[in-house]
Short mmCIF file of C-alpha atoms in Angstrom, two decimals:
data_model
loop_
_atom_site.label_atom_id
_atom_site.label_comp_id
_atom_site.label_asym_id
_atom_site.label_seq_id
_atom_site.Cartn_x
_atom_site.Cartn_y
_atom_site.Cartn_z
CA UNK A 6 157.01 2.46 -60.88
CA UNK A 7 156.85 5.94 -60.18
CA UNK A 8 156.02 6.71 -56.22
CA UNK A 9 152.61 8.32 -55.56
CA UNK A 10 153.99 11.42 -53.75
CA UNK A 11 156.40 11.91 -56.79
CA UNK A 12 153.28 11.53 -59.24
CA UNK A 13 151.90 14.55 -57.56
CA UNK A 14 154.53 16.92 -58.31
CA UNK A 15 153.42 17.30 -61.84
CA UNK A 16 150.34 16.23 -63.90
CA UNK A 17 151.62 14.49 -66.46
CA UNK A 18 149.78 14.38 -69.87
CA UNK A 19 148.01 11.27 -69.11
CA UNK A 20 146.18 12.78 -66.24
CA UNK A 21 145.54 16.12 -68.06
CA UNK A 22 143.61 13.49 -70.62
CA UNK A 23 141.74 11.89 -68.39
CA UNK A 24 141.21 14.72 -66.16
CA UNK A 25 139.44 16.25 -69.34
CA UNK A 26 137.19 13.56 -69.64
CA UNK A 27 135.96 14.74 -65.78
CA UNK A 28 135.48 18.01 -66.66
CA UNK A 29 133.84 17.64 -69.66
CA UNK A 30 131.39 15.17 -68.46
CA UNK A 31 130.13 16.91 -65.16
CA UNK A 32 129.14 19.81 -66.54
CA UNK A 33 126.04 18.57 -68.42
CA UNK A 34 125.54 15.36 -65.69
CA UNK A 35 125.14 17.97 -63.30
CA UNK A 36 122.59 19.90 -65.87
CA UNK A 37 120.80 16.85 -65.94
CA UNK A 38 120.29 15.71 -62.41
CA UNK A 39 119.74 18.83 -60.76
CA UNK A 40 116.29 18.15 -62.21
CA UNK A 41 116.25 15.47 -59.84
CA UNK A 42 115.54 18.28 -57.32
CA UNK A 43 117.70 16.09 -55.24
CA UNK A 44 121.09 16.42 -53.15
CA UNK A 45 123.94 16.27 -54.90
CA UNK A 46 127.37 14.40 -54.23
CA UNK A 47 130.31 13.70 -55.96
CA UNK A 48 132.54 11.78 -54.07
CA UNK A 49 136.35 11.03 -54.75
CA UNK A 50 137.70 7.83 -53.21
CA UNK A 51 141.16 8.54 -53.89
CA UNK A 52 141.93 12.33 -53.45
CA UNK A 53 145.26 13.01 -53.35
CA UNK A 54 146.30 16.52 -51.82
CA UNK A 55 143.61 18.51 -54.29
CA UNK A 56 146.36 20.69 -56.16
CA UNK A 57 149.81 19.10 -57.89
CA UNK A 58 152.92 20.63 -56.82
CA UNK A 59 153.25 22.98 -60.41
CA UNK A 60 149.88 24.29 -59.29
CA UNK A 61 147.79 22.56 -61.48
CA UNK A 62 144.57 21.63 -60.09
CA UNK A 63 143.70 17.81 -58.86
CA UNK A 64 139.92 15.83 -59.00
CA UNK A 65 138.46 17.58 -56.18
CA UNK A 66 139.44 21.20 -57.20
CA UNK A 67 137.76 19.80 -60.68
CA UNK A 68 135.08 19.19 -59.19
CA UNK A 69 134.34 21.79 -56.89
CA UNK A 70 134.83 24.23 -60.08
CA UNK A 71 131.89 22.16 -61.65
CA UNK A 72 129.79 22.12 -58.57
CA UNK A 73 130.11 25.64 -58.03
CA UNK A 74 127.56 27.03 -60.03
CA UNK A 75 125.22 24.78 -59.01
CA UNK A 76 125.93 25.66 -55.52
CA UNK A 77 125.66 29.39 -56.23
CA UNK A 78 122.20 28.67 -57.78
CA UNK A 79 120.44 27.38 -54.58
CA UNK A 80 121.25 23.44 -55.77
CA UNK A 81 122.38 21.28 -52.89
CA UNK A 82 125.93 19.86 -53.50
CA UNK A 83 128.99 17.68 -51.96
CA UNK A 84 132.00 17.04 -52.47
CA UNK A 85 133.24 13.84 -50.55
CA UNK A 86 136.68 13.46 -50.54
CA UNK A 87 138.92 11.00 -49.51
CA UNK A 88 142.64 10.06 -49.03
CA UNK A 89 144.49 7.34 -47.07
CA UNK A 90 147.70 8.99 -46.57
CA UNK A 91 148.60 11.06 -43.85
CA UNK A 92 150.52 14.13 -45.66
CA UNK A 93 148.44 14.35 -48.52
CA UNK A 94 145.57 14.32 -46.66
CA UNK A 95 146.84 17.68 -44.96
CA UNK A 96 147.30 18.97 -48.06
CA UNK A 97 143.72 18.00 -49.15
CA UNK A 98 142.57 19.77 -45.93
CA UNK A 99 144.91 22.69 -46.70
CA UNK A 100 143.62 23.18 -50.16
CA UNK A 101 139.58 22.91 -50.04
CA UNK A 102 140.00 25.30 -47.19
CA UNK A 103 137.99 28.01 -48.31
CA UNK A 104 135.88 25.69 -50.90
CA UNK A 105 133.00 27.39 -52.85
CA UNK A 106 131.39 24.39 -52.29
CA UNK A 107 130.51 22.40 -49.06
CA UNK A 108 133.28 20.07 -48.27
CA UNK A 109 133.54 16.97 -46.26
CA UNK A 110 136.97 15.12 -46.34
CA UNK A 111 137.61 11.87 -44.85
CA UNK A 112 141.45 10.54 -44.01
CA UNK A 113 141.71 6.59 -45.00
CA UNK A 114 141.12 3.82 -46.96
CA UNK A 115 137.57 4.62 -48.90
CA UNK A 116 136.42 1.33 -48.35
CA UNK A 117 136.26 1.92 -44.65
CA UNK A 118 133.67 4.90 -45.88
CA UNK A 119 131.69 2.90 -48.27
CA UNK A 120 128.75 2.81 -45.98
CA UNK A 121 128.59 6.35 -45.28
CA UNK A 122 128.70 6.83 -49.13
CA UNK A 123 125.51 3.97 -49.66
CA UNK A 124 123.41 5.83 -46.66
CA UNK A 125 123.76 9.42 -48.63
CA UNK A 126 122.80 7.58 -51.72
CA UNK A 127 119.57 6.75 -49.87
CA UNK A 128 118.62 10.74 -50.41
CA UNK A 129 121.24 12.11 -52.80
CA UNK A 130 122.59 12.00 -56.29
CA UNK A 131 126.19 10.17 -56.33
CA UNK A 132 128.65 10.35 -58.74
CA UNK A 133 131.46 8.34 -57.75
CA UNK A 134 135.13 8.86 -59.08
CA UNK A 135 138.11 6.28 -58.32
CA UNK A 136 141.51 6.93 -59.45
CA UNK A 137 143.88 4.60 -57.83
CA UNK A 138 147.24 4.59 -57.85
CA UNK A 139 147.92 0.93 -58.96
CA UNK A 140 145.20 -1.72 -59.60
CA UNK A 141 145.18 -3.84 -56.64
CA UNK A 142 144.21 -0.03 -54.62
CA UNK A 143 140.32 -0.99 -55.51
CA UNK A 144 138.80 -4.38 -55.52
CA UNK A 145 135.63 -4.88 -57.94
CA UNK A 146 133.13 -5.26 -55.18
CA UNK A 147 134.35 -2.42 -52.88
CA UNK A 148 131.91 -0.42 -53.65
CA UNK A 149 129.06 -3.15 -53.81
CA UNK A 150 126.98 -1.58 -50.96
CA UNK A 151 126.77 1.57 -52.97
CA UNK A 152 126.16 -0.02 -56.38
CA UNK A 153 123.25 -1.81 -54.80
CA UNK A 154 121.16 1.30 -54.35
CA UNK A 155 120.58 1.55 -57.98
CA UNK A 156 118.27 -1.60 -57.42
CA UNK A 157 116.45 0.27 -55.33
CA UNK A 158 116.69 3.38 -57.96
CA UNK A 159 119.17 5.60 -56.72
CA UNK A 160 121.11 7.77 -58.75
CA UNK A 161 124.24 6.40 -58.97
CA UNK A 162 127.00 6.76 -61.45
CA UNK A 163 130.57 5.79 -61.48
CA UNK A 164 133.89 6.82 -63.03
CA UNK A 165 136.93 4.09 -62.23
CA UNK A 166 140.44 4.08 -63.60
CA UNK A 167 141.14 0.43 -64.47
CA UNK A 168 144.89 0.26 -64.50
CA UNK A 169 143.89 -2.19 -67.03
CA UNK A 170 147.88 -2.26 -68.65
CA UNK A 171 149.41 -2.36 -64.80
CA UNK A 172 146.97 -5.22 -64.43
CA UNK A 173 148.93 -7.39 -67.41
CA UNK A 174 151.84 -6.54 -66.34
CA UNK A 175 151.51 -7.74 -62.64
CA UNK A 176 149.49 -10.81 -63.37
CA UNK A 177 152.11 -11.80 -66.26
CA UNK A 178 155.03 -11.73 -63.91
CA UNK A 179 152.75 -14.40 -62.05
CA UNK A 180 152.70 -16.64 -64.90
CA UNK A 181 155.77 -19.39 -63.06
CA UNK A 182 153.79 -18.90 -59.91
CA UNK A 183 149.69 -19.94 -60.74
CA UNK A 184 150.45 -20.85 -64.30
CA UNK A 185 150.92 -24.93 -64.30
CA UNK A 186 150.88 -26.76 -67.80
CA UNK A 187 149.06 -23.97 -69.25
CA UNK A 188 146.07 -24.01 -66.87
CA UNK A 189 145.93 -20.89 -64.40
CA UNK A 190 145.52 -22.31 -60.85
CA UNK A 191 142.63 -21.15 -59.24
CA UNK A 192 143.35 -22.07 -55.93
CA UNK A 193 146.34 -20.30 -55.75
CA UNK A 194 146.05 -17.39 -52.97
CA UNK A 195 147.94 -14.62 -55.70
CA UNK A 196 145.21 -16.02 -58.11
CA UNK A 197 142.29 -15.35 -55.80
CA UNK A 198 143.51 -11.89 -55.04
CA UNK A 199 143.74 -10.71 -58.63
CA UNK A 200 140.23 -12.47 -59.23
CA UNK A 201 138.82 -10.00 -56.69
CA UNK A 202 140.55 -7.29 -58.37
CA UNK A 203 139.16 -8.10 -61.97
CA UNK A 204 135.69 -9.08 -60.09
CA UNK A 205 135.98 -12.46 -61.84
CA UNK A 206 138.16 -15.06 -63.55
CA UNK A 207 138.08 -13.51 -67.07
CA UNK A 208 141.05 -12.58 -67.06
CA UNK A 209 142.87 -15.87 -67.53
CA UNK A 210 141.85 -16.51 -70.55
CA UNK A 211 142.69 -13.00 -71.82
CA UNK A 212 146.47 -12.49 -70.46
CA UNK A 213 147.45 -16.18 -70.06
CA UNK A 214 144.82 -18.01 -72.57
CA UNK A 215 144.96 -15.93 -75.32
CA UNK A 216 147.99 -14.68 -78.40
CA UNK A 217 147.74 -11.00 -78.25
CA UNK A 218 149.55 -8.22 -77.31
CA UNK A 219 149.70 -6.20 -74.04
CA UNK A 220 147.73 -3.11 -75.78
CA UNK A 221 145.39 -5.34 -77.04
CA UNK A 222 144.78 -7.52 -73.80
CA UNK A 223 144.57 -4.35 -71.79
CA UNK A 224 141.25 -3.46 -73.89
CA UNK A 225 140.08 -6.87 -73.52
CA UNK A 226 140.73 -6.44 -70.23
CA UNK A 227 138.90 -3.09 -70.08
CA UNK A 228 135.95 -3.90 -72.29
CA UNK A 229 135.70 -7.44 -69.49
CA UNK A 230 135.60 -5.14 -66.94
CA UNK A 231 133.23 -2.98 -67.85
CA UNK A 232 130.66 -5.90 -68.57
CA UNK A 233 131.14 -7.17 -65.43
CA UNK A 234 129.76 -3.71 -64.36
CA UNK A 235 126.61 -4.23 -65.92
CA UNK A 236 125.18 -6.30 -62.35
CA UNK A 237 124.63 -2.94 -61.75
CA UNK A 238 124.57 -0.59 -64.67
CA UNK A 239 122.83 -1.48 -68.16
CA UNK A 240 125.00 1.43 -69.97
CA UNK A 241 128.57 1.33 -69.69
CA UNK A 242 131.22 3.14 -71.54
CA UNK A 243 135.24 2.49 -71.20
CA UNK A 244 138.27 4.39 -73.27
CA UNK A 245 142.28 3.89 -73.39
CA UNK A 246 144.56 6.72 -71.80
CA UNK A 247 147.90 7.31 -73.34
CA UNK A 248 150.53 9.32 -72.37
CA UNK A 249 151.32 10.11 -76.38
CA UNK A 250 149.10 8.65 -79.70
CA UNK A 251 152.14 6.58 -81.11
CA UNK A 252 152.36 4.94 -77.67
CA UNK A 253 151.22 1.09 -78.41
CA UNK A 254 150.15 0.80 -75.21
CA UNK A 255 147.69 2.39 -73.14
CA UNK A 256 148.74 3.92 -69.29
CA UNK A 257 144.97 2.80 -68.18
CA UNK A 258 141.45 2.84 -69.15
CA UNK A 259 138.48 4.75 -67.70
CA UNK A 260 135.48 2.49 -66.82
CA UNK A 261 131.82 4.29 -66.76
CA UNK A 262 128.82 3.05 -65.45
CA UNK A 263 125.19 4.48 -64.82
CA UNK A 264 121.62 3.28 -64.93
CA UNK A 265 120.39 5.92 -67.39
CA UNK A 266 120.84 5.45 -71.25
CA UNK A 267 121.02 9.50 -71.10
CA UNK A 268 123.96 9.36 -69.69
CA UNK A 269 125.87 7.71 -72.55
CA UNK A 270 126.01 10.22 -75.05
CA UNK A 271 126.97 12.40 -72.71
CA UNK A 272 129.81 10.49 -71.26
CA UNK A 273 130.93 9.64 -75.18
CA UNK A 274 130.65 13.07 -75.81
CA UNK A 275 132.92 13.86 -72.98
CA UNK A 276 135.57 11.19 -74.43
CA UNK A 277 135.33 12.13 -77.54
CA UNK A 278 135.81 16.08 -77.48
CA UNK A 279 138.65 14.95 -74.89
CA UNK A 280 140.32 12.34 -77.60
CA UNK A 281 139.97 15.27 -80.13
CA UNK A 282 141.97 17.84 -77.76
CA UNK A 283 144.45 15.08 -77.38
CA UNK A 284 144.39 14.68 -81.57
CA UNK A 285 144.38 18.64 -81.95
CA UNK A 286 147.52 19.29 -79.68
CA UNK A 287 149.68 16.72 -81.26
CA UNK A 288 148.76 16.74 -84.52
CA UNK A 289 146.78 19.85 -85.27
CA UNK A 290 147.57 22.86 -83.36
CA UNK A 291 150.70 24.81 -83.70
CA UNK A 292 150.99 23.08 -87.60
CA UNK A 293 150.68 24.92 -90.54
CA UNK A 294 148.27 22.06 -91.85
CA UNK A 295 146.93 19.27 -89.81
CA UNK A 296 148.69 15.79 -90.42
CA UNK A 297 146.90 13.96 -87.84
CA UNK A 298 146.82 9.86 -88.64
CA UNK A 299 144.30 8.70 -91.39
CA UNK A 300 142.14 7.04 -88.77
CA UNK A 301 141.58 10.18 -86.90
CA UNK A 302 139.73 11.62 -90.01
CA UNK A 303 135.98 11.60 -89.91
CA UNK A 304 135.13 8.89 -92.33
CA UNK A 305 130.94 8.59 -92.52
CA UNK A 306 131.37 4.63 -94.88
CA UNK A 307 133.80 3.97 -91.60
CA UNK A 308 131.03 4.93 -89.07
CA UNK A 309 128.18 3.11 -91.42
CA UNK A 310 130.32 0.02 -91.23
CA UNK A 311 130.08 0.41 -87.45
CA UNK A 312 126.26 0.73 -87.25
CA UNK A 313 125.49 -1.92 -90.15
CA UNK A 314 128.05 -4.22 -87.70
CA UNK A 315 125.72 -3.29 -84.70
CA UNK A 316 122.42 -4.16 -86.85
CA UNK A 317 123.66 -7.01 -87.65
CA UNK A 318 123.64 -7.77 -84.03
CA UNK A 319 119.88 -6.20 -82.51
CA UNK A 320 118.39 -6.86 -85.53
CA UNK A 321 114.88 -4.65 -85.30
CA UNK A 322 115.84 -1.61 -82.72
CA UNK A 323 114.82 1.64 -82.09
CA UNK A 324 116.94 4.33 -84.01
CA UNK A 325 118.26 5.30 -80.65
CA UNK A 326 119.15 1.84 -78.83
CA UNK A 327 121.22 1.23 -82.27
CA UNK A 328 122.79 4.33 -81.86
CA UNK A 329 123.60 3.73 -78.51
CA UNK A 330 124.39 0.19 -79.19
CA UNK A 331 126.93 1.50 -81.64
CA UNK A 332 128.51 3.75 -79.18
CA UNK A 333 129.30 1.20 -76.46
CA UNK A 334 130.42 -1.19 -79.19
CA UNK A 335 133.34 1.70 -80.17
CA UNK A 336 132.93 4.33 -77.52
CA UNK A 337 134.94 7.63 -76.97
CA UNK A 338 135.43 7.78 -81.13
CA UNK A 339 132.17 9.12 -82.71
CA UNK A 340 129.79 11.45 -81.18
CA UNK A 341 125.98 10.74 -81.68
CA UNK A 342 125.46 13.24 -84.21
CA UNK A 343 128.02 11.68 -86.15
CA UNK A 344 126.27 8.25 -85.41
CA UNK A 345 122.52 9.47 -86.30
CA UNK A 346 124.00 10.87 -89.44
CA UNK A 347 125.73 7.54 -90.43
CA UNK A 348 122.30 5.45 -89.42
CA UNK A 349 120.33 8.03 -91.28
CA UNK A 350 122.83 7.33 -94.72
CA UNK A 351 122.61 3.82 -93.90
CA UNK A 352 118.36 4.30 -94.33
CA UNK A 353 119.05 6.32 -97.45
CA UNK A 354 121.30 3.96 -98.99
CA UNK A 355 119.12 1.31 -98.82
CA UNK A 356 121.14 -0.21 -96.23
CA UNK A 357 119.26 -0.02 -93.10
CA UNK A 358 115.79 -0.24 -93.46
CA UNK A 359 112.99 1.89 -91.70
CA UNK A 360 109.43 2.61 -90.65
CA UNK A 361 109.95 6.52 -90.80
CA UNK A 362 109.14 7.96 -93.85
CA UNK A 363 111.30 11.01 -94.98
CA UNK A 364 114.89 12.09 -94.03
CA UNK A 365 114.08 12.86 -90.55
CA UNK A 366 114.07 9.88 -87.67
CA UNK A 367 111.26 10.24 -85.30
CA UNK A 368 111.70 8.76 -81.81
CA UNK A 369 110.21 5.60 -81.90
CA UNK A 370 111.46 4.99 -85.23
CA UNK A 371 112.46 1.50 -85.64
CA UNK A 372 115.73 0.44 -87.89
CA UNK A 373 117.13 -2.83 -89.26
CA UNK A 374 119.56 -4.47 -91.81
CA UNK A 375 118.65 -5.05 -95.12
CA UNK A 376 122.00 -6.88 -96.26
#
């Protein structure tokens, strides 16, 4: 494994991927929650030095760029940024100097900041980014004390790289240590450490358990992870990373969680215009016609299939929690336009059923399977 200060000398097209999905999404979050009328912070628990060495800008330069305009307009706004190592940190100091936002950075591990992050929550919108540099860098419940102010209603999102693939990887080379006649020993201290990681024992079915490959137990892995989420956040969205598209397996997933059902179609949005840049630069752009794989086509009988399968599941819905339904059954592919358009073919065809007259779907329209 790469080091971390070697990782910073170049973003590598893995982070430029997921680094799009940041950008994308903050501009309309922060649309939306400025209505709030409430502070704003964005805080990044794993900072790094702010700019990579080929000049490309890092998370917190993102994000002040998003922030700024907000900032400009009178709007209230943070960023919270923080890094455990000693040199980067300087360089994180070095290069918000000058922010056109307000800045506060913190030098150390972000769980020793955790409270200071739950008592703005009290008062301010938080958006919380984590981008570790290998999976045991975040356990699941370090950032409990902030995740418990959305019981209380705070606005509270959150935005985690689950090293999901690293995860196999390290837990697999484990298998002669807390692996014993098949059965994963659960007393084992290596065992108990990874369970804190994961934020549960799921996982032992799913890499020791289970046939499967290490692409497809990473998504397990991911989609398990961001269940476990839900203690805190009813909508939840995760996507694979890859460095190329005929890589089998993924370099991580990004995890998303927030307490607002608004917030995932604009998060899918956000992975999905990203996943088409990614589709577009290898496939389309710079070719005199695109030859991007057949799955990567818009298919609307492929989408249908994916709402009928989601029917099939809430039976009698709203239009809108199938849709949404439907997106965090196969997030980051289809965007909901594409998704009303397939549930609104599905009514046509006879195959969903429907209590709006018309071609049009009305709000409170309710939808369910006819076969």
């Amino acid at each position: 494994m790469e080091s971390p200060d070697s990782f910073f000398q170049q973003k590598r097209p893995w982070s430029k991927y997921k680094d799009l999905i940041l950008d994308y999404y903050l501009v309309p979050y922060l649309q939306k929650v400025k209505l709030l009328r409430r502070p704003i912070v964005v805080v990044d628990c794993f900072a790094g030095p702010g700019r990579f060495d080929d000049g490309l800008p890092g998370s917190p330069l993102i994000i002040a760029e998003k922030l700024r305009p907000l900032c400009e307009g009178g709007a209230r706004v943070l960023g919270l940024y923080i890094e455990k190592k000693a040199q980067r940190y300087k360089q994180l100091v070095r290069n918000t100097e000058g922010s056109p936002i307000p800045v506060k950075t913190r030098h150390g591990e972000f769980r020793d900041h955790v409270d200071e992050v739950a008592d703005l929550a009290k008062t301010c919108t938080v958006f919380i980014y984590a981008d570790p540099f290998k999976p045991s860098d975040i356990l699941f419940d370090d950032l409990r004390v902030v995740y418990d102010r959305t019981k209380s209603g705070s606005s509270i999102e959150t935005l985690i790289n689950f090293m999901s693939f690293g995860f196999v990887r390290a837990v697999s080379g484990l298998r002669s240590r807390i692996v014993t006649d098949g059965v994963v020993r659960e007393d084992h201290e290596l065992t108990a450490r990874w369970d804190n990681v994961a934020g549960g024992t799921y996982w032992h079915n799913i890499v020791f358990g289970a046939s499967g490959s290490e692409d497809d137990k990473a998504d397990q892995l991911a989609a398990s992870y961001s269940e476990n989420l839900a203690r805190w956040f009813k909508w939840r969205l995760w996507c694979p990373i890859r460095e190329k598209y005929a890589d089998k397996n993924p370099k991580y997933h990004l995890v998303f969680g927030s307490p607002s059902e608004h917030a995932v179609d604009l998060m899918n949005r956000a992975m999905v215009k990203a996943r088409r840049k990614f589709i577009e630069d290898g496939f389309i752009k710079g070719f005199l016609f695109p030859n991007q794989p057949e799955k990567e086509v818009f298919n609307l009988e492929e989408v249908i299939k994916l709402v009928l399968a989601t029917a099939g599941v809430t039976n009698k819905v709203s239009w809108r929690k199938l849709r949404l339904c439907t997106t965090m059954a196969k997030p980051g592919t289809y965007t909901d336009s594409e998704f009303n358009r397939a549930i609104k073919e599905a009514i046509r065809s006879g195959r969903l059923g429907s209590d709006c007259p018309g071609k049009k779907i009305e709000d409170n329209a309710a939808v369910w399977p006819l076969r």
